[in-house]
XYZ file of C-alpha atoms in Angstrom:
430
model
C 105.282 88.709 86.167
C 104.228 88.302 82.510
C 102.966 84.844 82.308
C 102.087 82.924 78.591
C 98.731 82.909 77.324
C 98.097 86.330 77.422
C 97.267 88.396 74.228
C 99.941 90.054 72.087
C 97.566 93.569 73.055
C 97.788 92.394 77.295
C 101.786 91.792 76.437
C 101.764 95.275 74.851
C 100.007 97.299 77.310
C 100.933 96.807 80.906
C 101.277 98.862 83.598
C 100.957 102.671 82.543
C 101.968 104.589 85.811
C 101.950 108.535 84.994
C 103.173 111.390 87.768
C 101.041 113.702 89.462
C 100.808 116.715 91.884
C 100.576 115.082 95.013
C 98.458 117.069 97.907
C 100.212 116.762 101.019
C 100.166 118.100 104.688
C 102.123 121.042 105.687
C 104.319 119.977 108.471
C 103.905 123.374 110.101
C 100.456 123.532 110.079
C 100.153 119.665 112.040
C 101.226 118.735 115.459
C 103.352 116.191 113.597
C 103.053 114.151 110.314
C 102.713 111.079 112.403
C 99.591 112.310 114.207
C 97.777 112.733 110.811
C 98.184 109.528 109.537
C 95.959 106.443 109.597
C 95.965 102.921 108.621
C 93.882 102.353 105.536
C 90.052 102.994 106.338
C 88.980 99.265 106.428
C 92.215 98.355 108.977
C 90.866 101.168 111.507
C 88.849 99.187 114.190
C 85.853 101.093 114.598
C 85.097 102.919 117.040
C 88.059 102.547 119.377
C 90.502 103.073 116.930
C 88.755 106.027 115.106
C 88.439 107.789 118.103
C 92.093 107.618 118.812
C 93.229 108.669 115.666
C 90.769 111.623 115.521
C 91.807 112.633 119.050
C 95.374 112.193 117.977
C 95.197 115.610 115.680
C 92.422 117.802 114.477
C 93.676 116.945 110.984
C 93.791 113.427 111.464
C 93.332 111.837 108.152
C 90.282 109.640 109.115
C 88.165 112.913 109.169
C 88.693 112.238 105.113
C 88.408 108.784 105.061
C 85.921 107.932 107.661
C 83.820 110.771 108.331
C 81.457 110.610 111.124
C 77.568 111.849 110.698
C 74.267 111.241 110.937
C 73.869 109.577 107.107
C 76.076 108.836 104.263
C 75.099 111.721 102.656
C 76.050 114.063 105.416
C 79.383 112.059 105.788
C 80.452 112.402 102.283
C 79.299 116.180 102.178
C 81.317 116.725 105.743
C 84.483 114.780 104.161
C 84.081 116.997 101.014
C 83.960 120.446 103.127
C 86.607 119.194 105.096
C 89.275 118.749 102.432
C 88.345 121.875 100.781
C 88.780 123.918 104.111
C 92.133 122.190 104.570
C 93.357 122.948 101.208
C 91.756 126.662 101.543
C 93.780 127.134 105.041
C 96.932 125.546 103.700
C 97.041 122.267 105.939
C 96.901 120.630 102.771
C 99.041 122.061 99.714
C 99.916 120.725 96.267
C 103.247 119.966 94.946
C 104.700 122.336 92.667
C 105.299 120.010 90.007
C 103.940 116.425 89.157
C 106.139 113.417 89.769
C 106.201 109.910 91.035
C 106.799 109.344 94.613
C 109.523 106.550 96.273
C 107.505 105.782 99.623
C 109.752 103.606 102.262
C 108.408 101.697 105.291
C 110.973 100.747 107.577
C 110.396 98.593 110.805
C 113.009 97.962 113.490
C 112.159 93.770 112.962
C 113.991 94.295 109.808
C 111.454 95.278 107.536
C 112.149 97.239 104.597
C 109.496 98.126 102.091
C 109.941 100.325 99.327
C 107.689 101.416 95.914
C 106.591 103.813 94.076
C 103.230 105.865 94.189
C 101.708 107.310 91.212
C 98.591 107.233 89.322
C 97.567 104.261 87.122
C 95.507 103.664 84.750
C 92.541 101.793 85.420
C 92.056 98.748 83.661
C 89.163 95.699 83.919
C 90.354 92.256 84.909
C 90.026 90.781 81.481
C 92.902 93.082 80.010
C 95.086 90.824 82.525
C 96.929 93.856 83.585
C 95.774 94.312 87.074
C 95.055 90.974 88.805
C 92.106 90.929 91.955
C 92.319 87.979 94.095
C 89.022 88.471 96.175
C 85.641 89.120 95.635
C 84.075 92.681 96.840
C 81.210 93.459 98.847
C 79.051 95.851 96.672
C 77.766 97.909 99.555
C 81.202 98.859 100.443
C 81.862 99.725 96.728
C 78.981 101.987 96.806
C 80.223 103.653 99.814
C 83.831 104.397 98.725
C 82.760 105.556 95.383
C 79.899 108.008 96.853
C 82.917 109.528 99.272
C 85.259 109.806 96.264
C 82.636 111.896 93.947
C 82.155 113.909 96.747
C 85.661 115.059 97.476
C 86.908 114.234 93.855
C 90.189 112.939 95.456
C 92.027 109.511 95.778
C 92.526 109.795 99.631
C 94.813 106.919 100.393
C 97.212 104.675 97.789
C 95.863 100.885 97.569
C 98.813 98.770 97.424
C 99.690 96.693 94.147
C 102.664 94.279 93.854
C 104.600 92.984 90.996
C 107.353 90.561 89.828
C 110.329 92.504 88.529
C 113.943 91.505 88.154
C 114.712 92.545 92.015
C 118.048 93.995 92.376
C 118.765 94.287 88.960
C 115.592 96.126 87.381
C 115.886 99.636 86.191
C 113.240 100.580 88.799
C 115.160 99.386 91.743
C 118.784 101.576 90.754
C 116.281 104.564 90.349
C 114.468 104.035 93.657
C 117.528 103.065 95.803
C 119.588 105.644 94.389
C 117.316 108.498 95.300
C 116.552 106.971 98.413
C 119.820 108.106 99.417
C 119.144 111.738 99.022
C 117.341 113.805 102.015
C 113.573 113.129 102.100
C 110.355 115.050 101.592
C 109.090 113.952 104.702
C 110.320 111.814 107.397
C 108.220 110.444 110.313
C 107.586 107.166 112.813
C 104.138 105.952 113.513
C 103.083 104.728 116.962
C 103.218 101.002 115.293
C 107.164 101.458 115.122
C 106.783 101.786 111.555
C 109.131 104.266 109.942
C 107.943 106.216 106.630
C 109.647 108.431 104.369
C 108.636 109.928 101.154
C 110.697 111.178 97.991
C 109.766 112.657 94.788
C 110.848 111.774 91.390
C 110.679 114.562 89.052
C 113.673 113.942 86.561
C 112.114 113.150 83.038
C 114.466 110.352 82.212
C 114.173 108.784 85.726
C 110.386 108.418 85.188
C 110.628 107.546 81.502
C 112.907 104.585 82.861
C 110.427 103.485 85.360
C 107.652 103.952 83.147
C 108.956 101.854 80.439
C 109.899 99.164 83.053
C 106.441 98.946 84.423
C 104.989 98.617 80.959
C 106.265 94.843 80.668
C 104.606 93.863 83.908
C 101.259 92.831 85.337
C 100.180 93.700 89.357
C 98.178 91.554 91.732
C 95.891 93.902 94.058
C 97.530 93.363 97.285
C 95.496 95.330 99.608
C 92.571 97.623 98.000
C 90.083 95.257 96.098
C 87.074 97.642 96.817
C 88.909 100.748 96.314
C 90.328 99.265 92.746
C 86.783 98.678 91.875
C 85.762 101.947 92.737
C 88.309 103.537 90.118
C 86.828 101.090 87.511
C 83.284 102.203 88.531
C 84.161 106.329 88.774
C 86.187 105.429 85.484
C 82.620 104.073 83.792
C 81.039 107.426 84.920
C 82.942 109.973 83.647
C 83.809 110.190 79.812
C 87.320 109.573 78.588
C 89.889 110.800 78.526
C 89.486 112.235 82.127
C 91.396 112.129 85.539
C 89.145 109.400 86.437
C 90.703 106.946 84.361
C 93.607 106.985 86.628
C 93.983 105.878 90.399
C 96.256 106.359 92.991
C 98.527 103.174 93.965
C 101.286 102.397 95.300
C 103.671 99.591 93.573
C 105.810 97.349 94.979
C 108.385 94.955 93.383
C 107.997 91.763 95.786
C 110.940 90.151 93.883
C 113.284 92.959 95.854
C 111.082 93.899 99.120
C 108.750 90.855 99.587
C 105.758 91.897 101.531
C 104.298 90.011 104.694
C 100.735 88.013 104.311
C 98.770 87.890 107.211
C 95.055 86.578 107.652
C 91.963 88.742 108.127
C 89.899 87.273 111.148
C 86.220 87.167 111.414
C 83.897 88.583 114.432
C 80.776 86.920 114.506
C 78.632 89.731 116.394
C 75.334 87.487 116.936
C 76.636 84.435 117.563
C 77.762 83.202 121.026
C 80.929 80.818 121.031
C 78.894 77.628 122.834
C 76.146 77.792 119.924
C 79.067 78.107 117.419
C 80.645 74.905 118.829
C 77.572 73.203 119.363
C 76.622 73.670 115.447
C 79.746 72.039 114.375
C 79.592 68.895 116.693
C 80.226 66.056 114.279
C 81.418 68.179 111.537
C 84.925 69.279 112.872
C 87.227 67.737 115.246
C 86.824 70.471 118.729
C 89.632 71.056 121.105
C 89.769 73.378 123.625
C 92.910 74.891 124.411
C 93.254 76.693 127.793
C 96.011 78.698 126.541
C 97.740 82.177 125.952
C 96.890 83.735 122.507
C 100.290 83.149 120.894
C 100.310 79.424 121.914
C 97.061 79.329 120.550
C 97.999 80.639 117.313
C 100.871 78.330 117.137
C 98.505 75.325 117.640
C 96.452 76.788 114.771
C 99.464 77.106 112.635
C 100.512 73.154 113.273
C 96.823 72.182 112.619
C 96.575 74.647 109.120
C 99.680 72.250 107.902
C 97.343 69.409 107.929
C 94.262 70.833 106.342
C 91.516 73.378 107.086
C 91.817 74.541 110.913
C 90.329 77.613 112.650
C 90.630 79.207 115.920
C 87.118 80.056 117.894
C 87.270 82.425 120.786
C 85.042 84.942 122.846
C 84.490 82.962 126.022
C 87.906 83.126 127.762
C 89.266 80.001 126.276
C 90.389 79.220 122.423
C 88.731 76.229 120.699
C 90.653 74.740 117.724
C 88.432 73.441 115.006
C 90.331 71.158 112.490
C 89.615 67.931 110.491
C 86.527 68.872 108.662
C 84.309 66.156 107.662
C 84.845 65.139 103.718
C 81.255 64.308 103.115
C 80.533 67.911 104.209
C 83.073 69.228 102.306
C 81.928 67.451 99.158
C 78.333 68.515 99.599
C 79.016 72.072 100.490
C 82.020 73.700 98.170
C 81.498 73.839 94.470
C 83.254 71.390 92.557
C 83.750 73.775 89.631
C 87.023 75.788 90.902
C 90.650 74.393 91.098
C 91.665 72.411 94.115
C 93.843 75.134 95.200
C 90.443 77.309 95.714
C 88.199 74.328 96.821
C 90.614 73.721 100.329
C 91.255 77.410 100.906
C 90.374 77.885 104.637
C 88.691 81.109 103.434
C 86.516 78.820 101.392
C 85.804 76.686 103.745
C 85.002 78.965 106.105
C 82.472 80.926 104.266
C 80.608 77.899 101.889
C 80.816 75.290 104.791
C 80.691 76.638 107.960
C 78.949 80.381 107.419
C 76.672 79.293 105.039
C 75.840 75.594 106.118
C 76.385 75.101 110.031
C 76.247 78.641 111.137
C 73.463 80.426 108.520
C 75.392 83.517 108.700
C 75.272 85.901 106.022
C 78.555 87.068 104.828
C 77.643 90.313 103.726
C 75.783 91.763 106.360
C 77.783 94.074 108.391
C 75.148 93.135 111.211
C 75.977 90.072 111.349
C 80.015 89.754 110.506
C 82.940 92.030 110.658
C 86.550 91.628 109.203
C 89.204 92.493 111.427
C 93.229 92.375 110.775
C 94.170 92.725 114.395
C 94.352 89.274 116.400
C 93.979 90.360 119.840
C 91.379 93.037 118.825
C 89.075 90.414 117.208
C 89.372 88.565 120.582
C 88.390 91.298 122.630
C 85.459 92.425 120.936
C 84.532 89.078 120.954
C 84.676 88.854 124.883
C 83.052 92.027 125.275
C 80.514 91.968 122.840
C 79.450 87.800 123.711
C 80.169 87.064 119.774
C 82.505 84.538 118.500
C 86.071 85.371 117.069
C 87.048 82.940 114.226
C 90.913 83.453 113.930
C 92.391 82.352 110.449
C 96.007 81.106 109.633
C 97.327 83.101 106.151
C 97.507 82.132 102.761
C 100.365 81.842 100.704
C 101.162 84.359 98.505
C 102.365 81.840 95.774
C 98.998 80.290 95.872
C 97.105 83.746 96.188
C 99.301 84.785 92.798
C 99.017 81.624 91.021
C 94.867 81.769 91.579
C 94.910 85.338 90.228
C 96.588 84.289 87.130
C 94.071 81.554 86.567
C 91.369 84.459 86.873
C 90.101 82.984 90.315
C 88.901 84.914 93.087
C 89.144 84.299 96.511
C 86.349 84.564 99.318
C 86.603 88.060 100.032
C 88.978 89.462 103.148
C 90.811 86.399 102.622
C 94.655 87.825 103.124
C 96.342 90.689 104.499
C 99.408 91.745 102.704
C 101.730 94.230 104.395
C 102.731 96.716 105.660
C 100.383 98.677 103.872
C 100.938 102.156 103.081
C 100.007 104.826 105.989
C 96.905 106.911 104.891
C 97.550 110.730 104.706
C 101.359 110.989 103.411
C 100.307 111.946 99.913
C 96.716 112.535 98.373
C 95.464 112.723 95.125
C 92.834 115.905 94.337
C 91.489 115.066 90.782
C 90.195 118.760 90.681
C 92.299 121.778 91.047
């Protein structure tokens, strides 16, 4: 994935992945491994999904990644106390020797993803080693940083992708050879994905993997806020320190392509009728009295021709497309590449949210970002708000913009499958 134009220093210093002693659940101390896992913290649909996960097992990982208390300080103290207690009780135990971890996700629909979990040297975007493609929300970074400080732990790996040599890569050979051996753990979660984990502790295998990764750069597929948090915490601690590294899952998408899905918006205080009235004259609006799958198909068709959005929340679906070119010219910054200016997320945030609906995009009181399509529609209908359903952007567009150093509007993409939280953690202190 190296590209021309980077400095020799960047070429020389690529991805630096190091082994660590994973902190893992003892299967004999919990109901089941599936019952203690969770999607990443920002995918959990609160409060419904949070309560469901909390009820699935008293040791579910959401009690660490999304602690519940009256104040932020109390929440973080609770997570810290819970983590220490689970370690003292043996619910979570540290592996005896450091290693890298091979992680596999498999689904009956044919999806197979394998990658390597390790601790990666934290770098700044200017180094061109780990490329972000989305902006972050400062309050979320502050929230994650406070939680990591309190727990002194990386509680869930973020997802990075790189473009290796696919089936011919040395890393692929190591991964696929070890995946033939009995795993450390194997479980199937309620979403239908099976998860398996192996430990790579042989020094020769680790050296081969590290040498190959050192020639590559990576794209942040999921976890921009956690990577920004790693960078903040690294800056707070004099180097060298454990905070120089952060927990990641690295996937070679030349061998195991990811799926790219959209992240939808829920506008809490904007009824659908008001949203449509404000958009009249700026977009073509068509009412679709159909089921969700058919409405999404209509959205996909419209997105082939230009910017398109699907509004829901009043029992029907409303397709917005063909935005007024003059409005776009007035509202979208002209100093960015054409690929950025024509993104649906750019038009949504710069034109619809800012100028048509006047909704602050960084206010949780006004807008929520939800991955699950049906859940977004249901919440809008229940709460009287507006669901804005998006069509996913292609991975090639994301990667090319990242290479140019151009960040997309926040929450523009959802790469998956995402690593389950709770299978392996990293404690920064013994």
